[in-house]
Amino acid sequence: MNDDTLGLKISGIHEQIQHHVGNVGRIGVALYDADSDLLNTFVHTGDGPAPLERYQARLSDVPSLKALHESHISRTIDDLSTLSDSPSEHTRRILDAGYRSSYTCPLYAHEQLLGFLFFDSRQPAHFRQDVTLQLDNYAQLIAALIAHDLSSARALRSAVALARELGRHRDEETAGHVTRVAHYTRSISAALGPDCGLSDEDSEFLFQFAGLHDIGKIAIPDHILLKAGKLTPEEYVIAQTHVQKGSEMIEVMMREFGLASERSAQMLRAVIGCHHEHWDGSGYPNQLQGTGIPLAGRIVAVADVFDALTNPRPYKRAWSLDAGMDYLRAHAGSQFDPQCVAAAERCFEGWRAIHARFNEQATNPEAVA
């Protein structure tokens, strides 16, 4: 990882905690997404392998954390072994990793829940009041770092959302499309597993950026963007320019929002510039091939096409979700990265829930079988 990652910043704070407080073997952060009610593992730093990676849970399914959020109160558990019979996978993994006491803090920014911060120790009853008072100061610093690192990404999303709202009568499908693509993208990156090279931190930024993939369509003329029939070869060439136009726009926006030198900027460039590249090299704009296509672009390509197929467009009816997945399978190894398609298959049932949640036409009777 580069030295500007949030994970390394928190690792530095962990070193300070070990020096000043001691016996805090692990710091973990889970971020909260209010739209889906999901908690997602984000950053881990510790004295051993991460006990939780690619882990998700609905806040509403974790009463203890939900209570912390509602009360804005932190929680100390002196002896985690008393929870050995808990059905919680999170608790089991923490116990299996050898941790014996914990201190959990809800994190907030502008009164909105960011997520939860977990301090774990291999020593029972470690988190006495004098220890937690010190850790509360570090918790505030960590919350500020997370809010700062995510603020630029979220500001970009907000700016693009505003641009779409100003032009929403051009393309009513846009808002739902970008939301679904972002959630499909997150589930693919989680299903790929840690060997794919994406950390939980990378996956969060990919989720933040996936919805920006088609920003360049703002510059495509209405008679092409909204055409009810098939595009002519000349019109198709113009439509393809949305990738280049989007790349140009985002470079300006990144400079304005202070992202130009950030590690996440490269991922954002890949999302926008590579989501129409094909695994076999037949895509555009640069005819990249195979693993020469950045992974972020390969993941978003699968999510984007699936959503485009399974929702109505001016030129077609919506396909059924099963038909959309069949298309991904049929084009794995040609249009799409086979591993990304396999990951999509593993989380397909979750995609049904995403489609239903973020699509008013989820039960569209005209869907193509």
mmCIF file of N, CA and C in Angstrom, residues 174-256:
data_model
loop_
_atom_site.group_PDB
_atom_site.id
_atom_site.type_symbol
_atom_site.label_atom_id
_atom_site.label_comp_id
_atom_site.label_asym_id
_atom_site.label_seq_id
_atom_site.Cartn_x
_atom_site.Cartn_y
_atom_site.Cartn_z
ATOM 1 N N THR A 174 -31.118 7.447 -14.628
ATOM 2 C CA THR A 174 -29.745 7.593 -14.146
ATOM 3 C C THR A 174 -29.585 7.351 -12.658
ATOM 4 N N ALA A 175 -30.409 7.989 -11.815
ATOM 5 C CA ALA A 175 -30.209 7.904 -10.372
ATOM 6 C C ALA A 175 -30.259 6.461 -9.875
ATOM 7 N N GLY A 176 -31.285 5.718 -10.299
ATOM 8 C CA GLY A 176 -31.386 4.324 -9.887
ATOM 9 C C GLY A 176 -30.232 3.488 -10.415
ATOM 10 N N HIS A 177 -29.838 3.754 -11.647
ATOM 11 C CA HIS A 177 -28.756 2.994 -12.273
ATOM 12 C C HIS A 177 -27.460 3.130 -11.480
ATOM 13 N N VAL A 178 -27.074 4.353 -11.157
ATOM 14 C CA VAL A 178 -25.788 4.536 -10.480
ATOM 15 C C VAL A 178 -25.813 3.931 -9.080
ATOM 16 N N THR A 179 -26.957 3.983 -8.406
ATOM 17 C CA THR A 179 -27.043 3.401 -7.065
ATOM 18 C C THR A 179 -26.917 1.893 -7.122
ATOM 19 N N ARG A 180 -27.643 1.273 -8.044
ATOM 20 C CA ARG A 180 -27.571 -0.186 -8.157
ATOM 21 C C ARG A 180 -26.179 -0.643 -8.582
ATOM 22 N N VAL A 181 -25.585 0.040 -9.552
ATOM 23 C CA VAL A 181 -24.245 -0.342 -10.002
ATOM 24 C C VAL A 181 -23.254 -0.266 -8.839
ATOM 25 N N ALA A 182 -23.367 0.763 -8.009
ATOM 26 C CA ALA A 182 -22.467 0.883 -6.859
ATOM 27 C C ALA A 182 -22.623 -0.310 -5.921
ATOM 28 N N HIS A 183 -23.862 -0.722 -5.654
ATOM 29 C CA HIS A 183 -24.081 -1.838 -4.726
ATOM 30 C C HIS A 183 -23.696 -3.171 -5.362
ATOM 31 N N TYR A 184 -23.970 -3.361 -6.662
ATOM 32 C CA TYR A 184 -23.504 -4.580 -7.331
ATOM 33 C C TYR A 184 -21.978 -4.654 -7.287
ATOM 34 N N THR A 185 -21.340 -3.506 -7.506
ATOM 35 C CA THR A 185 -19.878 -3.450 -7.505
ATOM 36 C C THR A 185 -19.319 -3.857 -6.151
ATOM 37 N N ARG A 186 -19.913 -3.322 -5.094
ATOM 38 C CA ARG A 186 -19.435 -3.673 -3.749
ATOM 39 C C ARG A 186 -19.551 -5.176 -3.512
ATOM 40 N N SER A 187 -20.652 -5.782 -3.924
ATOM 41 C CA SER A 187 -20.836 -7.212 -3.662
ATOM 42 C C SER A 187 -19.858 -8.054 -4.473
ATOM 43 N N ILE A 188 -19.536 -7.635 -5.706
ATOM 44 C CA ILE A 188 -18.540 -8.370 -6.495
ATOM 45 C C ILE A 188 -17.181 -8.300 -5.817
ATOM 46 N N SER A 189 -16.780 -7.108 -5.404
ATOM 47 C CA SER A 189 -15.454 -6.963 -4.783
ATOM 48 C C SER A 189 -15.372 -7.787 -3.497
ATOM 49 N N ALA A 190 -16.470 -7.884 -2.747
ATOM 50 C CA ALA A 190 -16.479 -8.704 -1.542
ATOM 51 C C ALA A 190 -16.394 -10.186 -1.881
ATOM 52 N N ALA A 191 -17.111 -10.598 -2.935
ATOM 53 C CA ALA A 191 -17.138 -12.011 -3.307
ATOM 54 C C ALA A 191 -15.831 -12.480 -3.937
ATOM 55 N N LEU A 192 -15.053 -11.564 -4.481
ATOM 56 C CA LEU A 192 -13.772 -11.947 -5.076
ATOM 57 C C LEU A 192 -12.788 -12.456 -4.026
ATOM 58 N N GLY A 193 -12.914 -11.950 -2.810
ATOM 59 C CA GLY A 193 -12.040 -12.401 -1.737
ATOM 60 C C GLY A 193 -10.729 -11.629 -1.684
ATOM 61 N N PRO A 194 -9.965 -11.827 -0.606
ATOM 62 C CA PRO A 194 -8.745 -11.031 -0.383
ATOM 63 C C PRO A 194 -7.647 -11.283 -1.399
ATOM 64 N N ASP A 195 -7.657 -12.437 -2.071
ATOM 65 C CA ASP A 195 -6.586 -12.745 -3.022
ATOM 66 C C ASP A 195 -6.633 -11.879 -4.275
ATOM 67 N N CYS A 196 -7.729 -11.167 -4.494
ATOM 68 C CA CYS A 196 -7.856 -10.354 -5.707
ATOM 69 C C CYS A 196 -6.990 -9.102 -5.652
ATOM 70 N N GLY A 197 -6.494 -8.750 -4.474
ATOM 71 C CA GLY A 197 -5.641 -7.581 -4.356
ATOM 72 C C GLY A 197 -6.343 -6.327 -3.900
ATOM 73 N N LEU A 198 -7.661 -6.419 -3.656
ATOM 74 C CA LEU A 198 -8.406 -5.276 -3.144
ATOM 75 C C LEU A 198 -8.574 -5.409 -1.637
ATOM 76 N N SER A 199 -8.131 -4.420 -0.894
ATOM 77 C CA SER A 199 -8.371 -4.404 0.538
ATOM 78 C C SER A 199 -9.800 -3.948 0.807
ATOM 79 N N ASP A 200 -10.240 -4.073 2.047
ATOM 80 C CA ASP A 200 -11.558 -3.554 2.415
ATOM 81 C C ASP A 200 -11.618 -2.047 2.181
ATOM 82 N N GLU A 201 -10.503 -1.367 2.406
ATOM 83 C CA GLU A 201 -10.456 0.072 2.159
ATOM 84 C C GLU A 201 -10.644 0.363 0.670
ATOM 85 N N ASP A 202 -9.955 -0.416 -0.192
ATOM 86 C CA ASP A 202 -10.129 -0.258 -1.637
ATOM 87 C C ASP A 202 -11.586 -0.490 -2.037
ATOM 88 N N SER A 203 -12.193 -1.520 -1.460
ATOM 89 C CA SER A 203 -13.571 -1.855 -1.816
ATOM 90 C C SER A 203 -14.527 -0.724 -1.460
ATOM 91 N N GLU A 204 -14.280 -0.056 -0.341
ATOM 92 C CA GLU A 204 -15.131 1.066 0.041
ATOM 93 C C GLU A 204 -15.015 2.209 -0.962
ATOM 94 N N PHE A 205 -13.794 2.530 -1.373
ATOM 95 C CA PHE A 205 -13.644 3.609 -2.341
ATOM 96 C C PHE A 205 -14.201 3.207 -3.706
ATOM 97 N N LEU A 206 -14.083 1.931 -4.059
ATOM 98 C CA LEU A 206 -14.686 1.474 -5.306
ATOM 99 C C LEU A 206 -16.198 1.642 -5.250
ATOM 100 N N PHE A 207 -16.804 1.324 -4.101
ATOM 101 C CA PHE A 207 -18.238 1.551 -3.918
ATOM 102 C C PHE A 207 -18.581 3.034 -4.076
ATOM 103 N N GLN A 208 -17.762 3.894 -3.485
ATOM 104 C CA GLN A 208 -18.007 5.331 -3.578
ATOM 105 C C GLN A 208 -17.930 5.829 -5.025
ATOM 106 N N PHE A 209 -17.015 5.246 -5.804
ATOM 107 C CA PHE A 209 -16.739 5.769 -7.143
ATOM 108 C C PHE A 209 -17.522 5.087 -8.260
ATOM 109 N N ALA A 210 -18.037 3.885 -8.030
ATOM 110 C CA ALA A 210 -18.639 3.110 -9.124
ATOM 111 C C ALA A 210 -19.761 3.873 -9.818
ATOM 112 N N GLY A 211 -20.546 4.621 -9.048
ATOM 113 C CA GLY A 211 -21.665 5.348 -9.630
ATOM 114 C C GLY A 211 -21.266 6.501 -10.525
ATOM 115 N N LEU A 212 -19.971 6.825 -10.562
ATOM 116 C CA LEU A 212 -19.507 7.926 -11.406
ATOM 117 C C LEU A 212 -19.082 7.450 -12.790
ATOM 118 N N HIS A 213 -19.245 6.161 -13.073
ATOM 119 C CA HIS A 213 -18.676 5.593 -14.305
ATOM 120 C C HIS A 213 -19.160 6.279 -15.576
ATOM 121 N N ASP A 214 -20.408 6.720 -15.587
ATOM 122 C CA ASP A 214 -20.978 7.305 -16.811
ATOM 123 C C ASP A 214 -21.098 8.821 -16.750
ATOM 124 N N ILE A 215 -20.279 9.469 -15.942
ATOM 125 C CA ILE A 215 -20.376 10.916 -15.805
ATOM 126 C C ILE A 215 -20.284 11.622 -17.153
ATOM 127 N N GLY A 216 -19.519 11.060 -18.088
ATOM 128 C CA GLY A 216 -19.339 11.697 -19.390
ATOM 129 C C GLY A 216 -20.593 11.764 -20.236
ATOM 130 N N LYS A 217 -21.636 10.982 -19.869
ATOM 131 C CA LYS A 217 -22.885 11.029 -20.640
ATOM 132 C C LYS A 217 -23.581 12.380 -20.531
ATOM 133 N N ILE A 218 -23.187 13.165 -19.516
ATOM 134 C CA ILE A 218 -23.733 14.521 -19.403
ATOM 135 C C ILE A 218 -23.461 15.305 -20.682
ATOM 136 N N ALA A 219 -22.363 14.980 -21.367
ATOM 137 C CA ALA A 219 -21.953 15.729 -22.554
ATOM 138 C C ALA A 219 -22.466 15.128 -23.861
ATOM 139 N N ILE A 220 -23.232 14.043 -23.787
ATOM 140 C CA ILE A 220 -23.744 13.414 -25.012
ATOM 141 C C ILE A 220 -25.076 14.060 -25.391
ATOM 142 N N PRO A 221 -25.263 14.444 -26.663
ATOM 143 C CA PRO A 221 -26.498 15.114 -27.084
ATOM 144 C C PRO A 221 -27.746 14.269 -26.840
ATOM 145 N N ASP A 222 -28.854 14.944 -26.567
ATOM 146 C CA ASP A 222 -30.115 14.254 -26.288
ATOM 147 C C ASP A 222 -30.527 13.310 -27.408
ATOM 148 N N HIS A 223 -30.338 13.719 -28.650
ATOM 149 C CA HIS A 223 -30.854 12.903 -29.755
ATOM 150 C C HIS A 223 -30.129 11.560 -29.851
ATOM 151 N N ILE A 224 -28.985 11.457 -29.194
ATOM 152 C CA ILE A 224 -28.259 10.184 -29.129
ATOM 153 C C ILE A 224 -28.534 9.480 -27.806
ATOM 154 N N LEU A 225 -28.419 10.213 -26.696
ATOM 155 C CA LEU A 225 -28.599 9.617 -25.375
ATOM 156 C C LEU A 225 -29.991 9.025 -25.200
ATOM 157 N N LEU A 226 -31.000 9.683 -25.756
ATOM 158 C CA LEU A 226 -32.388 9.271 -25.544
ATOM 159 C C LEU A 226 -33.028 8.638 -26.774
ATOM 160 N N LYS A 227 -32.228 8.293 -27.752
ATOM 161 C CA LYS A 227 -32.781 7.718 -28.984
ATOM 162 C C LYS A 227 -33.480 6.396 -28.689
ATOM 163 N N ALA A 228 -34.684 6.245 -29.206
ATOM 164 C CA ALA A 228 -35.481 5.042 -28.933
ATOM 165 C C ALA A 228 -35.037 3.846 -29.765
ATOM 166 N N GLY A 229 -34.392 4.091 -30.888
ATOM 167 C CA GLY A 229 -33.968 2.999 -31.755
ATOM 168 C C GLY A 229 -32.469 2.763 -31.697
ATOM 169 N N LYS A 230 -32.001 1.900 -32.569
ATOM 170 C CA LYS A 230 -30.583 1.574 -32.632
ATOM 171 C C LYS A 230 -29.790 2.764 -33.150
ATOM 172 N N LEU A 231 -28.632 2.992 -32.569
ATOM 173 C CA LEU A 231 -27.781 4.087 -33.004
ATOM 174 C C LEU A 231 -27.141 3.759 -34.352
ATOM 175 N N THR A 232 -26.966 4.775 -35.172
ATOM 176 C CA THR A 232 -26.208 4.604 -36.409
ATOM 177 C C THR A 232 -24.732 4.469 -36.048
ATOM 178 N N PRO A 233 -23.902 3.963 -36.964
ATOM 179 C CA PRO A 233 -22.465 3.870 -36.669
ATOM 180 C C PRO A 233 -21.871 5.213 -36.257
ATOM 181 N N GLU A 234 -22.307 6.290 -36.901
ATOM 182 C CA GLU A 234 -21.791 7.624 -36.572
ATOM 183 C C GLU A 234 -22.234 8.030 -35.161
ATOM 184 N N GLU A 235 -23.489 7.750 -34.825
ATOM 185 C CA GLU A 235 -23.996 8.086 -33.500
ATOM 186 C C GLU A 235 -23.303 7.253 -32.419
ATOM 187 N N TYR A 236 -23.009 5.997 -32.732
ATOM 188 C CA TYR A 236 -22.356 5.131 -31.763
ATOM 189 C C TYR A 236 -20.951 5.647 -31.428
ATOM 190 N N VAL A 237 -20.261 6.139 -32.448
ATOM 191 C CA VAL A 237 -18.932 6.713 -32.223
ATOM 192 C C VAL A 237 -19.031 7.902 -31.263
ATOM 193 N N ILE A 238 -20.051 8.733 -31.453
ATOM 194 C CA ILE A 238 -20.238 9.886 -30.564
ATOM 195 C C ILE A 238 -20.580 9.418 -29.149
ATOM 196 N N ALA A 239 -21.448 8.406 -29.046
ATOM 197 C CA ALA A 239 -21.822 7.888 -27.727
ATOM 198 C C ALA A 239 -20.597 7.351 -26.982
ATOM 199 N N GLN A 240 -19.691 6.716 -27.709
ATOM 200 C CA GLN A 240 -18.491 6.171 -27.075
ATOM 201 C C GLN A 240 -17.596 7.250 -26.475
ATOM 202 N N THR A 241 -17.725 8.481 -26.960
ATOM 203 C CA THR A 241 -16.861 9.547 -26.444
ATOM 204 C C THR A 241 -17.183 9.905 -24.996
ATOM 205 N N HIS A 242 -18.270 9.345 -24.436
ATOM 206 C CA HIS A 242 -18.582 9.672 -23.045
ATOM 207 C C HIS A 242 -17.471 9.206 -22.098
ATOM 208 N N VAL A 243 -16.711 8.186 -22.508
ATOM 209 C CA VAL A 243 -15.609 7.728 -21.661
ATOM 210 C C VAL A 243 -14.514 8.790 -21.601
ATOM 211 N N GLN A 244 -14.078 9.278 -22.763
ATOM 212 C CA GLN A 244 -13.049 10.302 -22.786
ATOM 213 C C GLN A 244 -13.525 11.589 -22.125
ATOM 214 N N LYS A 245 -14.770 11.971 -22.432
ATOM 215 C CA LYS A 245 -15.311 13.193 -21.832
ATOM 216 C C LYS A 245 -15.388 13.055 -20.314
ATOM 217 N N GLY A 246 -15.801 11.880 -19.849
ATOM 218 C CA GLY A 246 -15.870 11.645 -18.417
ATOM 219 C C GLY A 246 -14.500 11.708 -17.767
ATOM 220 N N SER A 247 -13.497 11.134 -18.429
ATOM 221 C CA SER A 247 -12.139 11.174 -17.896
ATOM 222 C C SER A 247 -11.639 12.604 -17.787
ATOM 223 N N GLU A 248 -11.947 13.415 -18.788
ATOM 224 C CA GLU A 248 -11.529 14.816 -18.756
ATOM 225 C C GLU A 248 -12.233 15.568 -17.629
ATOM 226 N N MET A 249 -13.533 15.326 -17.482
ATOM 227 C CA MET A 249 -14.294 15.998 -16.425
ATOM 228 C C MET A 249 -13.756 15.645 -15.046
ATOM 229 N N ILE A 250 -13.470 14.357 -14.861
ATOM 230 C CA ILE A 250 -13.097 13.918 -13.522
ATOM 231 C C ILE A 250 -11.720 14.429 -13.137
ATOM 232 N N GLU A 251 -10.831 14.622 -14.100
ATOM 233 C CA GLU A 251 -9.522 15.196 -13.781
ATOM 234 C C GLU A 251 -9.688 16.603 -13.222
ATOM 235 N N VAL A 252 -10.584 17.375 -13.814
ATOM 236 C CA VAL A 252 -10.851 18.721 -13.310
ATOM 237 C C VAL A 252 -11.458 18.645 -11.914
ATOM 238 N N MET A 253 -12.446 17.762 -11.743
ATOM 239 C CA MET A 253 -13.126 17.655 -10.453
ATOM 240 C C MET A 253 -12.183 17.167 -9.366
ATOM 241 N N MET A 254 -11.293 16.245 -9.708
ATOM 242 C CA MET A 254 -10.356 15.748 -8.700
ATOM 243 C C MET A 254 -9.432 16.860 -8.228
ATOM 244 N N ARG A 255 -9.010 17.705 -9.152
ATOM 245 C CA ARG A 255 -8.173 18.832 -8.739
ATOM 246 C C ARG A 255 -8.954 19.776 -7.831
ATOM 247 N N GLU A 256 -10.220 20.027 -8.185
ATOM 248 C CA GLU A 256 -11.032 20.941 -7.398
ATOM 249 C C GLU A 256 -11.327 20.397 -5.993
#
